């Protein structure tokens, strides 16, 4: 872990404490584990999918994604505090707002490290490329999720699930949180069916790049140039063979 706060820690802090929070070096040095847990519990109460079972499916799937992000942020901060208190993390240097991994401007925290050497989707590529700040990426993903129908709705239309099986999947407690993986675990869908559903769902959603252009974050020409750059980047890495992750049900 870098001597200056790394990207994951900053993003996790802002997820738990808010994007307007002052995540300074002093904050990280004095942050107590019980404060992290309190912030997590507050966010969990606000975002837990079980609190939104009576809401519109689009609201439920957006909350599912937000809850996943909150859980990931808590794990990052819990491990950071544990390693810091055991002396396994170098004490952060007190420095200017900008660091080797990110910088601050009026739009928020912008990444300026190296682009990860793996396949990336357009949103994360733009983020790691330093073209958009983290909170804009999250807004764009939430926007995209609202554009596509839930996996359960598609499966019902195709006759693979019914209202009873969908309720059973949604009411299933514990891990995993994602609808498709729960359906697999409970035996309501085969792996082949889940892959087809996810692939079809993705054909129905709007391209993420539209969000950045329509909301004025990038021009059309910039988006085209960066999309071409992403294609060249991904051409260097094979497709993963693992089960594709979904962000909602």
mmCIF file of C-alpha atoms in Angstrom:
data_model
loop_
_atom_site.group_PDB
_atom_site.id
_atom_site.type_symbol
_atom_site.label_atom_id
_atom_site.label_comp_id
_atom_site.label_asym_id
_atom_site.label_seq_id
_atom_site.Cartn_x
_atom_site.Cartn_y
_atom_site.Cartn_z
ATOM 1 C CA UNK A 1 0.000 0.000 0.000
ATOM 2 C CA UNK A 2 1.360 3.406 -0.946
ATOM 3 C CA UNK A 3 2.571 5.892 1.616
ATOM 4 C CA UNK A 4 0.054 8.363 0.269
ATOM 5 C CA UNK A 5 -3.613 7.262 0.380
ATOM 6 C CA UNK A 6 -4.268 4.920 -2.528
ATOM 7 C CA UNK A 7 -7.224 5.014 -4.865
ATOM 8 C CA UNK A 8 -9.254 2.225 -3.246
ATOM 9 C CA UNK A 9 -9.011 3.793 0.208
ATOM 10 C CA UNK A 10 -10.094 7.215 -1.019
ATOM 11 C CA UNK A 11 -13.026 5.790 -2.957
ATOM 12 C CA UNK A 12 -14.047 3.612 -0.005
ATOM 13 C CA UNK A 13 -13.923 6.586 2.382
ATOM 14 C CA UNK A 14 -16.104 8.680 0.152
ATOM 15 C CA UNK A 15 -18.579 5.826 -0.283
ATOM 16 C CA UNK A 16 -18.994 5.450 3.497
ATOM 17 C CA UNK A 17 -18.628 9.052 4.621
ATOM 18 C CA UNK A 18 -19.888 10.921 1.545
ATOM 19 C CA UNK A 19 -18.192 12.431 -1.471
ATOM 20 C CA UNK A 20 -18.101 15.809 0.269
ATOM 21 C CA UNK A 21 -16.209 14.437 3.280
ATOM 22 C CA UNK A 22 -12.706 15.713 4.008
ATOM 23 C CA UNK A 23 -10.602 12.572 3.560
ATOM 24 C CA UNK A 24 -7.324 14.132 4.648
ATOM 25 C CA UNK A 25 -4.123 12.490 5.824
ATOM 26 C CA UNK A 26 -5.048 13.331 9.422
ATOM 27 C CA UNK A 27 -8.454 11.741 8.920
ATOM 28 C CA UNK A 28 -6.878 8.465 7.813
ATOM 29 C CA UNK A 29 -4.294 8.511 10.600
ATOM 30 C CA UNK A 30 -6.910 8.950 13.352
ATOM 31 C CA UNK A 31 -9.858 7.040 11.877
ATOM 32 C CA UNK A 32 -11.105 4.435 14.364
ATOM 33 C CA UNK A 33 -12.521 1.029 13.353
ATOM 34 C CA UNK A 34 -15.740 1.624 15.292
ATOM 35 C CA UNK A 35 -16.294 4.854 13.338
ATOM 36 C CA UNK A 36 -15.918 2.901 10.115
ATOM 37 C CA UNK A 37 -18.411 0.310 11.349
ATOM 38 C CA UNK A 38 -20.893 3.002 12.384
ATOM 39 C CA UNK A 39 -20.677 4.660 8.969
ATOM 40 C CA UNK A 40 -21.119 1.275 7.290
ATOM 41 C CA UNK A 41 -24.193 0.389 9.346
ATOM 42 C CA UNK A 42 -25.764 3.747 8.519
ATOM 43 C CA UNK A 43 -25.139 3.274 4.804
ATOM 44 C CA UNK A 44 -26.291 -0.342 4.945
ATOM 45 C CA UNK A 45 -29.589 0.706 6.498
ATOM 46 C CA UNK A 46 -30.062 3.221 3.699
ATOM 47 C CA UNK A 47 -29.182 0.872 0.839
ATOM 48 C CA UNK A 48 -30.024 -2.726 1.860
ATOM 49 C CA UNK A 49 -32.132 -4.297 -0.936
ATOM 50 C CA UNK A 50 -34.457 -5.992 1.549
ATOM 51 C CA UNK A 51 -35.759 -2.546 2.514
ATOM 52 C CA UNK A 52 -36.990 -1.981 -1.042
ATOM 53 C CA UNK A 53 -38.851 -5.208 -1.840
ATOM 54 C CA UNK A 54 -42.120 -3.296 -2.272
ATOM 55 C CA UNK A 55 -40.590 -0.738 -4.639
ATOM 56 C CA UNK A 56 -40.330 -0.655 -8.394
ATOM 57 C CA UNK A 57 -37.855 -3.253 -9.778
ATOM 58 C CA UNK A 58 -35.628 -0.477 -11.083
ATOM 59 C CA UNK A 59 -35.347 0.984 -7.605
ATOM 60 C CA UNK A 60 -34.549 -2.441 -6.162
ATOM 61 C CA UNK A 61 -31.779 -3.187 -8.628
ATOM 62 C CA UNK A 62 -30.221 0.235 -8.111
ATOM 63 C CA UNK A 63 -30.228 -0.341 -4.347
ATOM 64 C CA UNK A 64 -28.675 -3.784 -4.846
ATOM 65 C CA UNK A 65 -25.736 -2.228 -6.682
ATOM 66 C CA UNK A 66 -25.365 0.532 -4.106
ATOM 67 C CA UNK A 67 -25.404 -2.018 -1.283
ATOM 68 C CA UNK A 68 -22.674 -4.026 -3.030
ATOM 69 C CA UNK A 69 -20.509 -0.912 -3.338
ATOM 70 C CA UNK A 70 -21.061 -0.084 0.352
ATOM 71 C CA UNK A 71 -20.021 -3.602 1.408
ATOM 72 C CA UNK A 72 -16.872 -3.443 -0.698
ATOM 73 C CA UNK A 73 -16.011 -0.039 0.764
ATOM 74 C CA UNK A 74 -16.419 -1.351 4.311
ATOM 75 C CA UNK A 75 -14.128 -4.312 3.679
ATOM 76 C CA UNK A 76 -11.461 -2.025 2.226
ATOM 77 C CA UNK A 77 -11.585 0.362 5.185
ATOM 78 C CA UNK A 78 -11.787 -2.417 7.788
ATOM 79 C CA UNK A 79 -8.660 -4.070 6.381
ATOM 80 C CA UNK A 80 -6.892 -0.729 6.073
ATOM 81 C CA UNK A 81 -7.503 0.128 9.750
ATOM 82 C CA UNK A 82 -6.433 -3.346 10.826
ATOM 83 C CA UNK A 83 -3.165 -3.210 8.880
ATOM 84 C CA UNK A 84 -2.499 0.384 9.923
ATOM 85 C CA UNK A 85 -2.934 -0.428 13.614
ATOM 86 C CA UNK A 86 -0.617 -3.435 13.280
ATOM 87 C CA UNK A 87 2.034 -1.246 11.721
ATOM 88 C CA UNK A 88 1.705 -2.980 8.353
ATOM 89 C CA UNK A 89 0.779 0.202 6.493
ATOM 90 C CA UNK A 90 3.374 2.981 6.133
ATOM 91 C CA UNK A 91 2.222 6.208 7.783
ATOM 92 C CA UNK A 92 0.728 8.473 5.118
ATOM 93 C CA UNK A 93 2.781 11.532 4.225
ATOM 94 C CA UNK A 94 1.195 14.908 4.799
ATOM 95 C CA UNK A 95 1.228 16.403 1.351
ATOM 96 C CA UNK A 96 -0.691 18.527 -1.073
ATOM 97 C CA UNK A 97 -4.121 17.467 -2.314
ATOM 98 C CA UNK A 98 -2.664 15.860 -5.421
ATOM 99 C CA UNK A 99 -0.732 12.587 -5.118
ATOM 100 C CA UNK A 100 1.002 10.280 -7.614
ATOM 101 C CA UNK A 101 -2.230 8.271 -8.045
ATOM 102 C CA UNK A 102 -4.882 10.984 -8.271
ATOM 103 C CA UNK A 103 -5.447 14.713 -8.361
ATOM 104 C CA UNK A 104 -8.240 17.040 -7.340
ATOM 105 C CA UNK A 105 -10.017 19.620 -9.435
ATOM 106 C CA UNK A 106 -13.451 21.210 -9.331
ATOM 107 C CA UNK A 107 -15.066 17.998 -10.623
ATOM 108 C CA UNK A 108 -13.714 15.720 -7.898
ATOM 109 C CA UNK A 109 -10.966 13.132 -7.506
ATOM 110 C CA UNK A 110 -9.409 12.135 -10.825
ATOM 111 C CA UNK A 111 -7.243 9.041 -11.202
ATOM 112 C CA UNK A 112 -3.907 9.603 -12.877
ATOM 113 C CA UNK A 113 -2.087 6.329 -12.302
ATOM 114 C CA UNK A 114 -1.471 3.626 -14.857
ATOM 115 C CA UNK A 115 -4.372 1.899 -16.601
ATOM 116 C CA UNK A 116 -4.781 -1.678 -15.218
ATOM 117 C CA UNK A 117 -3.413 -4.405 -17.462
ATOM 118 C CA UNK A 118 -6.662 -6.286 -17.988
ATOM 119 C CA UNK A 119 -9.829 -6.013 -20.050
ATOM 120 C CA UNK A 120 -11.969 -3.040 -19.064
ATOM 121 C CA UNK A 121 -15.450 -1.797 -19.819
ATOM 122 C CA UNK A 122 -15.796 1.743 -21.111
ATOM 123 C CA UNK A 123 -16.746 3.396 -17.801
ATOM 124 C CA UNK A 124 -13.825 2.038 -15.813
ATOM 125 C CA UNK A 125 -11.472 2.670 -18.712
ATOM 126 C CA UNK A 126 -12.474 6.340 -18.795
ATOM 127 C CA UNK A 127 -11.985 6.515 -15.039
ATOM 128 C CA UNK A 128 -8.548 4.896 -15.054
ATOM 129 C CA UNK A 129 -7.685 7.019 -18.073
ATOM 130 C CA UNK A 130 -8.320 10.109 -15.940
ATOM 131 C CA UNK A 131 -11.130 11.306 -18.210
ATOM 132 C CA UNK A 132 -13.917 11.223 -15.587
ATOM 133 C CA UNK A 133 -13.953 11.349 -11.750
ATOM 134 C CA UNK A 134 -15.141 8.399 -9.672
ATOM 135 C CA UNK A 135 -18.520 9.826 -8.676
ATOM 136 C CA UNK A 136 -19.386 10.455 -12.346
ATOM 137 C CA UNK A 137 -18.637 6.789 -13.086
ATOM 138 C CA UNK A 138 -21.021 5.711 -10.309
ATOM 139 C CA UNK A 139 -23.722 8.082 -11.608
ATOM 140 C CA UNK A 140 -23.278 6.716 -15.123
ATOM 141 C CA UNK A 141 -23.556 3.091 -13.992
ATOM 142 C CA UNK A 142 -26.728 3.864 -12.035
ATOM 143 C CA UNK A 143 -28.154 5.619 -15.123
ATOM 144 C CA UNK A 144 -27.346 2.614 -17.303
ATOM 145 C CA UNK A 145 -28.928 0.209 -14.841
ATOM 146 C CA UNK A 146 -32.176 2.171 -14.981
ATOM 147 C CA UNK A 147 -32.325 1.686 -18.759
ATOM 148 C CA UNK A 148 -32.460 -2.089 -18.837
ATOM 149 C CA UNK A 149 -35.127 -4.562 -17.686
ATOM 150 C CA UNK A 150 -34.381 -6.844 -14.723
ATOM 151 C CA UNK A 151 -33.096 -10.344 -15.467
ATOM 152 C CA UNK A 152 -36.114 -11.782 -13.634
ATOM 153 C CA UNK A 153 -38.522 -9.904 -15.897
ATOM 154 C CA UNK A 154 -36.826 -11.269 -19.030
ATOM 155 C CA UNK A 155 -36.764 -14.802 -17.613
ATOM 156 C CA UNK A 156 -40.488 -14.567 -16.830
ATOM 157 C CA UNK A 157 -41.272 -13.350 -20.361
ATOM 158 C CA UNK A 158 -39.398 -16.337 -21.763
ATOM 159 C CA UNK A 159 -41.164 -18.771 -19.437
ATOM 160 C CA UNK A 160 -38.027 -19.716 -17.498
ATOM 161 C CA UNK A 161 -39.259 -18.237 -14.208
ATOM 162 C CA UNK A 162 -42.655 -17.361 -12.761
ATOM 163 C CA UNK A 163 -43.849 -15.044 -10.018
ATOM 164 C CA UNK A 164 -43.372 -17.728 -7.361
ATOM 165 C CA UNK A 165 -39.786 -18.575 -8.286
ATOM 166 C CA UNK A 166 -38.892 -14.885 -8.597
ATOM 167 C CA UNK A 167 -40.245 -14.223 -5.094
ATOM 168 C CA UNK A 168 -38.278 -17.203 -3.771
ATOM 169 C CA UNK A 169 -35.069 -15.900 -5.348
ATOM 170 C CA UNK A 170 -35.601 -12.351 -4.061
ATOM 171 C CA UNK A 171 -36.412 -13.546 -0.542
ATOM 172 C CA UNK A 172 -33.362 -15.833 -0.359
ATOM 173 C CA UNK A 173 -31.140 -14.711 2.536
ATOM 174 C CA UNK A 174 -27.384 -14.543 2.646
ATOM 175 C CA UNK A 175 -24.880 -14.895 -0.147
ATOM 176 C CA UNK A 176 -24.841 -14.424 -3.052
ATOM 177 C CA UNK A 177 -26.557 -11.033 -3.418
ATOM 178 C CA UNK A 178 -26.922 -11.049 -7.218
ATOM 179 C CA UNK A 179 -30.201 -12.309 -8.636
ATOM 180 C CA UNK A 180 -28.703 -14.547 -11.333
ATOM 181 C CA UNK A 181 -26.264 -16.205 -8.950
ATOM 182 C CA UNK A 182 -29.055 -16.786 -6.426
ATOM 183 C CA UNK A 183 -31.178 -18.375 -9.149
ATOM 184 C CA UNK A 184 -28.263 -20.659 -10.048
ATOM 185 C CA UNK A 185 -27.652 -21.599 -6.429
ATOM 186 C CA UNK A 186 -31.327 -22.418 -5.867
ATOM 187 C CA UNK A 187 -31.533 -24.426 -9.091
ATOM 188 C CA UNK A 188 -34.121 -22.206 -10.816
ATOM 189 C CA UNK A 189 -31.794 -21.381 -13.720
ATOM 190 C CA UNK A 190 -29.027 -23.305 -15.435
ATOM 191 C CA UNK A 191 -25.646 -21.739 -16.111
ATOM 192 C CA UNK A 192 -26.495 -21.673 -19.815
ATOM 193 C CA UNK A 193 -29.777 -19.857 -19.190
ATOM 194 C CA UNK A 194 -28.111 -17.301 -16.904
ATOM 195 C CA UNK A 195 -25.490 -16.495 -19.537
ATOM 196 C CA UNK A 196 -28.136 -16.029 -22.217
ATOM 197 C CA UNK A 197 -30.208 -13.781 -19.950
ATOM 198 C CA UNK A 198 -27.245 -11.578 -19.077
ATOM 199 C CA UNK A 199 -26.136 -11.312 -22.682
ATOM 200 C CA UNK A 200 -29.634 -10.389 -23.821
ATOM 201 C CA UNK A 201 -30.084 -7.907 -20.964
ATOM 202 C CA UNK A 202 -26.939 -6.094 -22.050
ATOM 203 C CA UNK A 203 -28.246 -5.726 -25.598
ATOM 204 C CA UNK A 204 -31.228 -3.779 -24.220
ATOM 205 C CA UNK A 205 -29.279 -1.229 -22.175
ATOM 206 C CA UNK A 206 -28.041 2.082 -23.523
ATOM 207 C CA UNK A 207 -24.345 2.419 -24.189
ATOM 208 C CA UNK A 208 -22.576 3.926 -21.218
ATOM 209 C CA UNK A 209 -20.691 6.354 -23.436
ATOM 210 C CA UNK A 210 -23.958 8.140 -24.212
ATOM 211 C CA UNK A 211 -24.201 9.268 -20.612
ATOM 212 C CA UNK A 212 -20.878 11.087 -20.683
ATOM 213 C CA UNK A 213 -21.710 12.830 -23.957
ATOM 214 C CA UNK A 214 -25.334 13.679 -23.122
ATOM 215 C CA UNK A 215 -24.368 15.078 -19.712
ATOM 216 C CA UNK A 216 -21.520 17.156 -21.102
ATOM 217 C CA UNK A 217 -18.605 15.288 -19.531
ATOM 218 C CA UNK A 218 -17.049 14.436 -22.906
ATOM 219 C CA UNK A 219 -17.606 15.616 -26.459
ATOM 220 C CA UNK A 220 -18.737 13.189 -29.147
ATOM 221 C CA UNK A 221 -15.304 13.279 -30.793
ATOM 222 C CA UNK A 222 -13.545 12.668 -27.465
ATOM 223 C CA UNK A 223 -15.817 9.711 -26.769
ATOM 224 C CA UNK A 224 -15.108 8.202 -30.197
ATOM 225 C CA UNK A 225 -11.360 8.611 -29.735
ATOM 226 C CA UNK A 226 -11.384 7.064 -26.262
ATOM 227 C CA UNK A 227 -13.603 4.190 -27.410
ATOM 228 C CA UNK A 228 -11.076 3.387 -30.131
ATOM 229 C CA UNK A 229 -8.295 3.538 -27.540
ATOM 230 C CA UNK A 230 -10.249 1.103 -25.342
ATOM 231 C CA UNK A 231 -10.602 -1.347 -28.246
ATOM 232 C CA UNK A 232 -6.841 -1.309 -28.749
ATOM 233 C CA UNK A 233 -6.316 -1.786 -25.008
ATOM 234 C CA UNK A 234 -8.712 -4.756 -24.746
ATOM 235 C CA UNK A 235 -7.272 -6.409 -27.862
ATOM 236 C CA UNK A 236 -4.179 -7.170 -25.779
ATOM 237 C CA UNK A 237 -6.096 -9.255 -23.225
ATOM 238 C CA UNK A 238 -8.231 -12.397 -23.687
ATOM 239 C CA UNK A 239 -11.835 -12.650 -22.581
ATOM 240 C CA UNK A 240 -12.278 -14.056 -19.049
ATOM 241 C CA UNK A 241 -13.755 -17.544 -18.824
ATOM 242 C CA UNK A 242 -15.549 -17.014 -15.507
ATOM 243 C CA UNK A 243 -19.290 -16.498 -15.065
ATOM 244 C CA UNK A 244 -20.134 -12.906 -16.074
ATOM 245 C CA UNK A 245 -21.128 -10.683 -13.169
ATOM 246 C CA UNK A 246 -24.392 -8.821 -13.266
ATOM 247 C CA UNK A 247 -25.275 -5.695 -11.383
ATOM 248 C CA UNK A 248 -28.932 -6.270 -10.754
ATOM 249 C CA UNK A 249 -31.806 -8.678 -11.005
#
